[in-house]
Tab-separated table of C-alpha atoms in Angstrom:
chain	number	residue	atom	x	y	z
A	1	MET	CA	65.425	68.192	-15.401
A	2	ASN	CA	63.964	69.412	-12.280
A	3	LYS	CA	62.219	67.538	-9.911
A	4	ASN	CA	58.713	68.478	-10.767
A	5	GLU	CA	59.128	66.699	-13.786
A	6	VAL	CA	60.833	63.621	-12.721
A	7	HIS	CA	57.891	63.307	-10.469
A	8	TYR	CA	55.647	63.673	-13.482
A	9	ILE	CA	57.246	61.640	-15.402
A	10	GLU	CA	57.383	58.611	-12.759
A	11	SER	CA	53.612	59.172	-12.408
A	12	LEU	CA	53.148	58.978	-15.956
A	13	ILE	CA	54.476	55.514	-16.208
A	14	LEU	CA	53.300	54.461	-13.160
A	15	LYS	CA	49.769	55.101	-15.175
A	16	LYS	CA	50.271	53.875	-18.942
A	17	THR	CA	52.968	50.449	-18.107
A	18	THR	CA	52.476	47.742	-16.234
A	19	PRO	CA	55.580	45.308	-15.203
A	20	ASP	CA	54.590	42.194	-17.397
A	21	SER	CA	53.380	44.801	-20.831
A	22	LEU	CA	54.889	47.598	-21.286
A	23	ASP	CA	52.219	48.532	-23.466
A	24	LYS	CA	53.052	52.660	-23.860
A	25	PHE	CA	56.461	52.832	-25.307
A	26	ILE	CA	58.332	55.663	-24.490
A	27	LEU	CA	57.977	58.357	-26.979
A	28	GLU	CA	54.020	58.277	-26.338
A	29	ILE	CA	54.721	59.584	-22.356
A	30	LEU	CA	57.816	61.701	-23.922
A	31	ARG	CA	55.459	63.767	-26.002
A	32	PRO	CA	53.989	65.528	-22.923
A	33	ILE	CA	56.401	66.658	-21.786
A	34	LYS	CA	58.039	68.316	-24.683
A	35	LYS	CA	54.725	70.298	-25.003
A	36	LYS	CA	54.483	70.624	-21.342
A	37	SER	CA	58.462	72.265	-20.998
A	38	LYS	CA	58.800	73.425	-24.700
A	39	ALA	CA	62.019	72.066	-24.300
A	40	SER	CA	65.376	72.318	-26.302
A	41	PRO	CA	66.747	69.790	-28.542
A	42	LYS	CA	69.231	69.332	-26.078
A	43	MET	CA	66.806	69.340	-23.037
A	44	GLU	CA	64.568	67.024	-25.447
A	45	SER	CA	67.779	64.415	-25.394
A	46	ILE	CA	68.459	64.709	-22.041
A	47	ALA	CA	64.738	64.461	-20.961
A	48	TYR	CA	64.345	60.949	-23.480
A	49	TYR	CA	67.794	59.465	-21.387
A	50	ASN	CA	66.444	60.185	-18.281
A	51	LEU	CA	62.919	59.003	-18.931
A	52	ILE	CA	64.770	55.657	-19.722
A	53	GLU	CA	66.265	55.258	-16.503
A	54	LEU	CA	63.466	55.886	-14.680
A	55	LEU	CA	61.503	53.523	-16.825
A	56	THR	CA	64.450	50.690	-16.285
A	57	GLU	CA	64.148	51.501	-12.513
A	58	TYR	CA	60.419	50.762	-12.440
A	59	TYR	CA	61.068	47.255	-14.620
A	60	ILE	CA	63.639	46.061	-12.210
A	61	ARG	CA	61.614	47.077	-9.609
A	62	ASN	CA	58.406	45.435	-10.226
A	63	THR	CA	60.304	41.891	-12.359
A	64	GLN	CA	63.301	41.507	-9.936
A	65	ASN	CA	65.206	41.194	-13.317
A	66	THR	CA	68.774	40.617	-12.569
A	67	THR	CA	70.169	41.722	-16.446
A	68	HIS	CA	72.321	44.495	-16.207
A	69	ARG	CA	70.376	47.505	-16.219
A	70	PHE	CA	72.096	48.848	-19.874
A	71	ALA	CA	71.022	45.628	-21.247
A	72	ILE	CA	67.527	46.241	-19.834
A	73	GLN	CA	67.453	49.619	-21.931
A	74	THR	CA	68.290	48.358	-25.085
A	75	GLN	CA	65.465	45.218	-24.465
A	76	LEU	CA	62.946	48.180	-23.619
A	77	LEU	CA	63.562	49.395	-26.900
A	78	TYR	CA	64.213	46.854	-28.980
A	79	GLU	CA	60.971	45.178	-27.869
A	80	LYS	CA	58.601	48.714	-28.657
A	81	MET	CA	60.670	48.371	-32.262
A	82	LEU	CA	62.698	51.355	-32.027
A	83	PHE	CA	65.823	49.878	-33.510
A	84	ASN	CA	67.992	52.907	-34.441
A	85	GLU	CA	66.983	54.687	-31.268
A	86	ALA	CA	68.150	51.026	-29.435
A	87	PHE	CA	71.386	50.833	-31.700
A	88	THR	CA	72.374	54.577	-30.135
A	89	LEU	CA	72.107	53.768	-27.019
A	90	LEU	CA	74.017	50.458	-27.519
A	91	VAL	CA	76.879	52.538	-28.564
A	92	LYS	CA	76.600	54.682	-25.607
A	93	ASN	CA	76.334	52.428	-23.243
A	94	LYS	CA	79.048	50.035	-24.408
A	95	LYS	CA	81.652	52.988	-24.568
A	96	ASN	CA	80.897	53.277	-20.904
A	97	ALA	CA	81.137	49.604	-20.083
A	98	SER	CA	84.412	49.757	-22.186
A	99	GLU	CA	85.837	52.614	-19.745
A	100	HIS	CA	85.349	50.563	-16.896
A	101	ASP	CA	87.058	47.720	-18.266
A	102	ASN	CA	83.576	45.630	-17.699
A	103	TYR	CA	84.075	43.039	-20.442
A	104	TYR	CA	81.247	41.052	-18.726
A	105	LEU	CA	78.915	44.138	-19.837
A	106	ILE	CA	80.573	44.526	-23.130
A	107	LEU	CA	79.263	40.798	-23.947
A	108	GLU	CA	75.970	41.197	-22.731
A	109	LEU	CA	75.020	44.541	-24.864
A	110	LEU	CA	77.043	42.508	-28.033
A	111	GLU	CA	74.238	40.071	-27.960
A	112	TRP	CA	71.652	42.889	-27.713
A	113	GLU	CA	73.889	44.805	-30.730
A	114	GLU	CA	73.575	41.760	-33.171
A	115	LYS	CA	69.947	41.460	-32.531
A	116	VAL	CA	69.510	45.048	-33.383
A	117	ILE	CA	72.091	45.167	-36.492
A	118	ASN	CA	70.144	42.240	-37.794
A	119	ALA	CA	66.498	44.409	-37.500
A	120	ILE	CA	68.257	47.421	-39.137
A	121	SER	CA	70.084	45.752	-41.559
A	122	PRO	CA	69.630	42.010	-42.261
A	123	GLN	CA	72.593	40.117	-42.695
A	124	ASN	CA	75.313	42.935	-42.799
A	125	ALA	CA	78.488	40.997	-42.964
A	126	ASP	CA	80.886	44.081	-42.072
A	127	GLU	CA	78.929	44.571	-39.348
A	128	LEU	CA	78.367	40.707	-38.085
A	129	ARG	CA	82.368	40.454	-38.374
A	130	ARG	CA	83.012	43.421	-36.301
A	131	ILE	CA	80.680	42.007	-33.743
A	132	ILE	CA	82.754	38.672	-33.561
A	133	LYS	CA	86.021	40.603	-33.662
A	134	GLU	CA	85.024	42.404	-30.765
A	135	ARG	CA	83.268	39.239	-28.821
A	136	ASN	CA	86.473	37.381	-29.358
A	137	HIS	CA	88.567	40.301	-27.661
A	138	ALA	CA	85.714	40.572	-24.485
A	139	ILE	CA	85.830	36.488	-24.400
A	140	SER	CA	89.430	36.723	-24.211
A	141	CYS	CA	89.676	39.307	-21.746
A	142	VAL	CA	87.107	37.841	-19.298
A	143	GLN	CA	88.991	34.613	-19.071
A	144	ASN	CA	92.631	36.396	-18.429
A	145	ILE	CA	90.944	38.250	-15.652
A	146	ASN	CA	89.360	34.793	-14.148
A	147	GLU	CA	92.570	33.326	-14.311
A	148	TYR	CA	94.127	35.941	-12.286
A	149	HIS	CA	91.316	36.198	-9.925
A	150	SER	CA	91.719	32.556	-9.416
A	151	LEU	CA	95.079	33.085	-8.457
A	152	SER	CA	94.807	35.698	-6.307
A	153	ASN	CA	92.012	33.454	-4.101
A	154	GLU	CA	94.494	30.874	-4.488
A	155	LEU	CA	97.131	32.969	-2.910
A	156	MET	CA	94.476	34.584	-0.701
A	157	ILE	CA	93.322	31.170	0.904
A	158	LEU	CA	96.908	29.843	1.445
A	159	LEU	CA	98.233	33.782	3.096
A	160	LYS	CA	94.462	32.905	6.000
A	161	THR	CA	96.386	32.111	8.881
A	162	GLY	CA	99.120	35.049	7.956
A	163	SER	CA	102.546	32.677	7.374
A	164	ILE	CA	102.837	29.518	5.834
A	165	ARG	CA	102.431	27.177	8.698
A	166	SER	CA	102.716	23.300	6.665
A	167	GLU	CA	105.223	21.491	3.863
A	168	GLU	CA	102.269	21.532	1.965
A	169	ASN	CA	101.069	25.078	1.875
A	170	LEU	CA	104.948	26.112	0.966
A	171	ASN	CA	104.945	23.468	-2.317
A	172	GLU	CA	101.842	25.478	-3.161
A	173	LEU	CA	103.216	28.726	-2.783
A	174	LYS	CA	106.085	27.716	-5.221
A	175	ARG	CA	103.682	26.772	-7.486
A	176	ILE	CA	101.602	30.202	-7.548
A	177	VAL	CA	105.221	32.153	-7.625
A	178	SER	CA	106.516	30.225	-11.077
A	179	SER	CA	102.648	30.806	-12.301
A	180	GLU	CA	103.030	31.684	-16.255
A	181	LEU	CA	100.545	34.350	-15.351
A	182	LEU	CA	103.620	35.785	-13.092
A	183	ALA	CA	106.330	35.343	-15.935
A	184	ASN	CA	105.184	39.721	-17.034
A	185	GLU	CA	103.103	42.273	-17.256
A	186	ASP	CA	102.155	41.651	-20.881
A	187	LYS	CA	100.422	38.367	-20.036
A	188	ALA	CA	97.897	40.866	-18.178
A	189	THR	CA	95.741	42.242	-21.184
A	190	CYS	CA	93.458	44.607	-19.742
A	191	LEU	CA	93.717	46.699	-16.765
A	192	THR	CA	91.848	44.480	-14.568
A	193	ALA	CA	94.275	42.124	-14.955
A	194	LYS	CA	97.060	44.011	-14.437
A	195	MET	CA	95.951	45.261	-11.110
A	196	TYR	CA	95.862	41.466	-10.064
A	197	TYR	CA	99.293	40.639	-11.728
A	198	TYR	CA	100.683	44.128	-10.197
A	199	VAL	CA	98.736	42.869	-6.603
A	200	LEU	CA	100.270	39.607	-6.876
A	201	LYS	CA	103.863	39.891	-8.003
A	202	SER	CA	104.212	43.016	-5.221
A	203	GLY	CA	102.843	40.665	-2.720
A	204	LEU	CA	105.312	37.589	-3.203
A	205	GLN	CA	108.480	39.743	-4.092
A	206	TRP	CA	107.926	41.175	-0.915
A	207	MET	CA	107.451	37.519	1.413
A	208	GLN	CA	110.657	36.563	-0.705
A	209	ASN	CA	111.892	39.920	1.333
A	210	ASP	CA	112.695	40.946	-2.714
A	211	PHE	CA	112.175	44.472	-1.630
A	212	GLU	CA	113.121	47.129	-4.723
A	213	PRO	CA	111.155	45.168	-7.297
A	214	SER	CA	108.217	44.962	-5.215
A	215	ILE	CA	107.914	48.707	-4.253
A	216	LYS	CA	108.160	48.816	-8.015
A	217	ASN	CA	105.815	47.455	-8.639
A	218	MET	CA	103.453	48.462	-5.807
A	219	THR	CA	104.217	52.138	-7.223
A	220	LYS	CA	102.428	50.851	-11.167
A	221	LEU	CA	99.627	49.389	-9.090
A	222	LEU	CA	99.064	52.645	-7.559
A	223	GLY	CA	99.666	54.827	-10.482
A	224	LEU	CA	97.593	52.019	-12.763
A	225	PHE	CA	94.551	53.297	-10.267
A	226	GLU	CA	95.047	56.819	-10.282
A	227	GLU	CA	95.299	57.065	-14.637
A	228	ASN	CA	92.205	55.456	-14.584
A	229	ALA	CA	89.907	56.592	-12.424
A	230	LYS	CA	86.891	55.483	-13.968
A	231	VAL	CA	88.061	52.029	-14.439
A	232	PHE	CA	88.492	51.552	-10.923
A	233	SER	CA	85.945	53.914	-9.314
A	234	SER	CA	83.746	51.578	-8.188
A	235	ASN	CA	86.562	49.402	-6.634
A	236	ILE	CA	88.142	52.061	-4.494
A	237	LEU	CA	88.584	49.319	-1.869
A	238	SER	CA	91.456	47.754	-3.980
A	239	TYR	CA	92.826	51.138	-3.612
A	240	ILE	CA	93.201	51.122	-0.236
A	241	ILE	CA	94.421	48.195	0.433
A	242	SER	CA	97.133	48.318	-2.040
A	243	TYR	CA	98.178	51.988	-0.578
A	244	GLN	CA	98.099	49.575	2.949
A	245	ASN	CA	100.813	47.378	1.522
A	246	TYR	CA	102.684	50.328	-0.589
A	247	LEU	CA	103.065	52.293	3.055
A	248	MET	CA	104.270	48.892	4.869
A	249	LEU	CA	106.261	48.055	2.370
A	250	ALA	CA	107.726	52.285	2.959
A	251	ILE	CA	107.661	51.741	6.630
A	252	HIS	CA	109.814	48.098	6.427
A	253	GLN	CA	112.443	51.036	4.101
A	254	LYS	CA	112.490	53.291	6.666
A	255	LYS	CA	110.685	55.494	4.435
A	256	HIS	CA	108.905	57.493	7.414
A	257	LEU	CA	108.379	60.998	5.962
A	258	LEU	CA	107.035	59.558	2.599
A	259	VAL	CA	104.551	57.744	5.263
A	260	GLU	CA	103.756	60.778	7.054
A	261	ASP	CA	102.903	62.776	3.537
A	262	LYS	CA	100.394	59.780	1.844
A	263	LEU	CA	98.774	58.940	5.281
A	264	LEU	CA	97.906	62.644	5.410
A	265	PHE	CA	96.810	62.244	1.957
A	266	LEU	CA	94.543	59.322	2.536
A	267	ARG	CA	93.242	60.829	5.606
A	268	ASN	CA	92.373	64.659	3.441
A	269	GLU	CA	91.687	63.439	-0.547
A	270	VAL	CA	91.225	59.784	-0.877
A	271	SER	CA	88.306	60.347	2.233
A	272	LYS	CA	86.331	62.849	0.315
A	273	LYS	CA	86.088	60.617	-2.563
A	274	ILE	CA	84.545	57.858	-0.480
A	275	PRO	CA	80.154	57.968	-0.406
A	276	GLU	CA	79.093	58.700	3.182
A	277	ASN	CA	77.021	55.442	2.488
A	278	PHE	CA	80.286	53.144	1.894
A	279	THR	CA	80.544	52.066	5.202
A	280	TYR	CA	82.842	49.009	4.674
A	281	THR	CA	84.981	50.983	2.060
A	282	LEU	CA	85.211	53.871	4.979
A	283	CYS	CA	85.928	51.579	7.847
A	284	ASN	CA	89.034	50.105	5.713
A	285	LEU	CA	90.578	53.369	5.321
A	286	GLU	CA	89.909	54.324	9.024
A	287	ILE	CA	92.113	51.179	9.880
A	288	THR	CA	94.528	51.355	7.420
A	289	ILE	CA	95.671	54.844	8.209
A	290	ALA	CA	95.637	53.355	11.721
A	291	ILE	CA	97.952	50.117	10.809
A	292	ASN	CA	100.266	52.814	8.856
A	293	PHE	CA	100.854	55.531	11.700
A	294	LEU	CA	100.948	52.676	14.322
A	295	GLN	CA	103.636	50.911	12.293
A	296	ASN	CA	105.390	54.010	11.247
A	297	THR	CA	105.549	55.223	15.014
A	298	LEU	CA	107.505	51.936	16.078
A	299	SER	CA	109.680	51.419	13.569
A	300	SER	CA	111.012	55.346	13.838
A	301	LYS	CA	110.769	55.255	17.069
A	302	ASN	CA	108.609	58.302	17.742
A	303	TYR	CA	107.036	56.552	20.623
A	304	GLU	CA	106.065	59.551	22.348
A	305	LYS	CA	104.168	60.640	19.154
A	306	GLY	CA	102.696	57.211	19.078
A	307	LEU	CA	101.675	56.739	22.317
A	308	LYS	CA	100.036	60.821	22.626
A	309	GLN	CA	97.469	58.993	19.632
A	310	ALA	CA	97.313	55.431	20.954
A	311	LYS	CA	94.249	55.907	23.448
A	312	GLN	CA	91.869	58.240	20.228
A	313	ILE	CA	93.157	55.127	17.585
A	314	GLU	CA	92.284	52.730	20.012
A	315	LYS	CA	88.385	53.947	20.586
A	316	LYS	CA	88.214	54.667	16.770
A	317	ILE	CA	88.629	51.018	16.110
A	318	LEU	CA	86.839	50.294	18.976
A	319	LYS	CA	83.861	51.436	16.819
A	320	LEU	CA	84.710	49.172	13.744
A	321	PRO	CA	82.365	46.434	13.037
A	322	ALA	CA	84.709	43.105	13.075
A	323	THR	CA	82.619	41.540	9.731
A	324	ASN	CA	84.937	40.710	7.182
A	325	LEU	CA	87.553	43.421	9.084
A	326	GLU	CA	89.388	40.704	11.238
A	327	PRO	CA	92.551	40.489	9.051
A	328	GLN	CA	92.785	44.458	9.415
A	329	LEU	CA	91.526	44.726	13.130
A	330	ILE	CA	93.918	42.094	14.410
A	331	LEU	CA	97.198	43.875	12.734
A	332	ALA	CA	95.634	46.923	14.445
A	333	TYR	CA	95.372	45.742	17.821
A	334	TYR	CA	98.723	43.689	17.978
A	335	ASN	CA	100.295	47.090	16.869
A	336	LEU	CA	99.115	49.255	19.544
A	337	ALA	CA	99.782	46.062	21.718
A	338	TYR	CA	103.562	46.560	20.810
A	339	LEU	CA	103.747	49.809	21.013
A	340	TYR	CA	102.498	49.655	24.557
A	341	PHE	CA	104.493	46.747	24.641
A	342	VAL	CA	108.124	48.321	24.018
A	343	THR	CA	107.582	51.344	26.079
A	344	ASP	CA	106.728	49.265	29.461
A	345	LYS	CA	103.362	49.945	29.257
A	346	TYR	CA	101.915	46.524	30.778
A	347	SER	CA	98.759	46.946	31.903
A	348	GLU	CA	97.663	48.497	28.627
A	349	ALA	CA	99.380	46.210	26.608
A	350	LEU	CA	98.156	42.923	28.392
A	351	HIS	CA	94.354	44.454	27.974
A	352	ILE	CA	94.656	44.747	24.302
A	353	LEU	CA	96.009	40.896	23.922
A	354	ASN	CA	93.514	39.531	25.542
A	355	TYR	CA	90.889	41.456	23.729
A	356	ILE	CA	92.976	39.795	20.607
A	357	ASN	CA	92.894	36.021	21.832
A	358	GLN	CA	88.659	36.423	23.109
A	359	ASN	CA	87.460	38.162	20.193
A	360	PHE	CA	89.298	37.161	16.937
A	361	LYS	CA	89.472	33.614	15.563
A	362	ILE	CA	93.143	32.106	15.730
A	363	ASP	CA	92.969	30.164	12.165
A	364	ILE	CA	93.041	34.400	10.520
A	365	ARG	CA	96.421	35.734	11.295
A	366	THR	CA	97.599	32.628	12.932
A	367	HIS	CA	101.359	34.204	13.595
A	368	LEU	CA	99.826	37.124	15.541
A	369	HIS	CA	98.013	35.109	17.828
A	370	VAL	CA	100.551	32.890	18.391
A	371	PHE	CA	103.019	36.421	19.246
A	372	ALA	CA	100.416	38.087	21.315
A	373	SER	CA	100.630	34.644	23.366
A	374	VAL	CA	104.339	35.038	23.265
A	375	MET	CA	103.867	38.987	24.421
A	376	GLN	CA	101.703	37.789	27.539
A	377	VAL	CA	104.050	35.088	28.827
A	378	ILE	CA	107.116	37.972	28.619
A	379	ILE	CA	104.377	40.117	30.055
A	380	HIS	CA	104.398	38.217	33.128
A	381	TYR	CA	107.735	37.664	33.596
A	382	GLU	CA	108.424	41.514	33.737
A	383	ARG	CA	105.507	41.538	36.808
A	384	GLU	CA	108.221	38.980	37.811
A	385	ASN	CA	105.231	36.247	38.291
A	386	TYR	CA	108.113	33.720	38.169
A	387	THR	CA	106.725	31.359	40.063
A	388	LEU	CA	103.391	31.060	37.697
A	389	MET	CA	105.587	30.867	34.973
A	390	ASN	CA	105.841	26.837	34.321
A	391	HIS	CA	101.636	26.864	34.679
A	392	ILE	CA	101.558	30.271	32.013
A	393	ILE	CA	103.823	28.555	29.843
A	394	ARG	CA	101.817	25.260	30.003
A	395	SER	CA	98.431	26.379	29.118
A	396	THR	CA	99.413	28.309	26.527
A	397	LYS	CA	101.583	25.471	24.691
A	398	ASN	CA	98.193	23.441	25.130
A	399	ARG	CA	95.835	26.259	23.852
A	400	LEU	CA	97.936	26.907	21.050
A	401	MET	CA	98.934	23.320	20.119
A	402	LYS	CA	94.990	22.126	20.410
A	403	ASN	CA	94.479	25.282	17.952
A	404	VAL	CA	96.720	25.799	15.423
A	405	GLY	CA	99.520	23.662	16.216
A	406	LEU	CA	103.266	24.819	17.340
A	407	LYS	CA	106.297	25.685	14.915
A	408	SER	CA	109.055	24.731	16.133
A	409	ILE	CA	110.527	28.638	16.603
A	410	GLU	CA	107.410	28.831	18.675
A	411	ASN	CA	108.263	26.080	20.189
A	412	THR	CA	111.942	26.904	21.189
A	413	ILE	CA	110.942	30.419	22.517
A	414	LEU	CA	108.316	29.227	24.828
A	415	ASN	CA	110.618	26.724	26.275
A	416	ALA	CA	113.015	29.342	27.469
A	417	PHE	CA	110.346	30.264	30.156
A	418	TYR	CA	110.704	27.152	31.612
A	419	THR	CA	112.601	26.580	34.798
A	420	LYS	CA	113.132	24.060	37.077
A	421	LYS	CA	112.687	25.599	40.434
A	422	SER	CA	109.890	26.055	42.266
A	423	PHE	CA	110.708	29.352	43.603
A	424	PRO	CA	112.551	30.776	40.582
A	425	GLU	CA	114.442	34.720	40.525
A	426	LYS	CA	115.259	36.928	37.831
A	427	SER	CA	118.508	35.719	37.165
A	428	ASP	CA	117.527	32.144	36.903
A	429	PHE	CA	116.099	32.820	33.386
A	430	ILE	CA	119.389	34.286	32.293
A	431	PRO	CA	120.957	31.460	30.965
A	432	ALA	CA	117.917	30.127	28.959
A	433	PHE	CA	117.797	33.623	27.526
A	434	VAL	CA	121.561	33.513	26.120
A	435	SER	CA	120.609	29.779	24.974
A	436	LEU	CA	117.911	30.552	23.072
A	437	ARG	CA	119.323	34.433	21.660
A	438	GLU	CA	121.941	31.464	19.948
A	439	LYS	CA	119.087	29.695	18.651
A	440	ILE	CA	116.892	32.817	17.349
A	441	THR	CA	120.487	33.974	15.682
A	442	GLU	CA	121.045	30.677	13.767
A	443	LEU	CA	117.150	30.450	13.141
A	444	GLU	CA	117.383	33.897	11.294
A	445	LYS	CA	119.506	32.410	8.291
A	446	ASP	CA	116.903	30.832	7.106
A	447	LEU	CA	114.682	33.514	5.149
A	448	GLU	CA	111.404	32.268	6.172
A	449	ASN	CA	112.591	32.614	9.973
A	450	ALA	CA	113.532	36.211	9.450
A	451	LYS	CA	110.556	36.696	7.459
A	452	TYR	CA	108.309	35.527	10.308
A	453	LEU	CA	109.993	37.320	13.125
A	454	MET	CA	109.790	40.799	11.606
A	455	SER	CA	106.332	40.934	13.896
A	456	PHE	CA	108.155	41.272	16.900
A	457	ASN	CA	111.813	41.366	17.615
A	458	ILE	CA	111.970	38.754	20.490
A	459	LYS	CA	116.110	38.877	20.032
A	460	ALA	CA	116.068	42.415	21.054
A	461	TRP	CA	114.170	41.774	24.207
A	462	LEU	CA	116.570	39.072	25.157
A	463	THR	CA	119.260	41.442	24.689
A	464	SER	CA	117.339	43.707	26.808
A	465	LYS	CA	117.109	41.126	29.587
A	466	ILE	CA	120.918	39.555	29.266
A	467	GLU	CA	122.176	43.119	29.167
A	468	ASP	CA	120.251	44.629	31.624
A	469	LYS	CA	119.146	47.624	29.042
A	470	THR	CA	116.015	49.053	28.053
A	471	LEU	CA	114.127	47.578	24.898
A	472	THR	CA	113.688	51.028	23.292
A	473	GLU	CA	117.349	51.623	23.387
A	474	LEU	CA	118.065	48.030	21.319
A	475	LEU	CA	115.262	48.241	18.988
């Protein structure tokens, strides 16, 4: 249909229908179109379905109906007693819903299918049995999806701070890990449930430092997205977030060339699949690329390449809206600050760290807020503000205690910068640094502590001061 035909149909709809009673059924409106355009049977069919779409839009706009548009289309035909047409449309729409793994919509359409079949062929036992079977399957899939969705939300709430900070949270995590839903992938009975399974399983395996199984499940997750494009076409954001996790694990395993390859794929291929008006998804893609580029730069020690891009990345992420992007933005800014820190660009690092403290809530990625504070303390030490160290430590600890509390390992790190001298010198801190390095070596034997310290290699920095080496030599 060309634009003139569409406008002509719209004008007829406005003349011949009202939102309360659609008193001219669809074929009455279609007749003058047929006569006017002398369309082929195929074109008549296309015009017919386009017309139903237009009429549905008009109905939704004027009645504020929250029912799915596919169900409304069936309702419009059913109320005009066009039962065969309604059934044909139902078959088409139900197939579409099935291809998109939309079991909520399938249940809605099955309600109408039962009504339509009873109108065409009352008490058709075979058809009713088929509907009952399809409904039971759809209900089972909806329940399965809801169970995984609930488990995913529980984990997301638990990890809001970025790390486990209490015994109660640790016990809750153990309960999630031992959930029957995560026993094996067969527990997920449809594609959406499988997506949740792979997300949860790979994430929990990563948290337990079980890296090989984790990356296998992440690879399966990405394969699931790519093999079922129709199902996940409306959920490309989950695909991007999954890619971010996959790349972060690949970086941890030193697969730097693979990461560079995939970042180009995200930039050149995935970005083209996102509609221009999908602002939130586009922002997520931009920040995913920034985070993984910075982490890959740090891990591969290609600091020169990172610094060349740093200012450009800073400008790009500064333009992104903070709403609902805080966890990703904090991670991006933290990695940017860390790049500046390890390359001795303390003014730039301090600027970013101050920005983190002033602009983001401390209860989101709390461990990064804490390490940002530790980094600020170290920068003051590097700038030889030795006489201010006790004051800086007190104010830092007071702020953290007031807002989130201090873990034992965090308190131990900060205490190493206390000094009893009024006018301390650089050498006065070295014995405390030696002691702290020994304590951290012991603490790292605990898996949770080792995982926690991955965000900031404090031991390498301590060694650089004790042995008078540059930090980049030791990382």
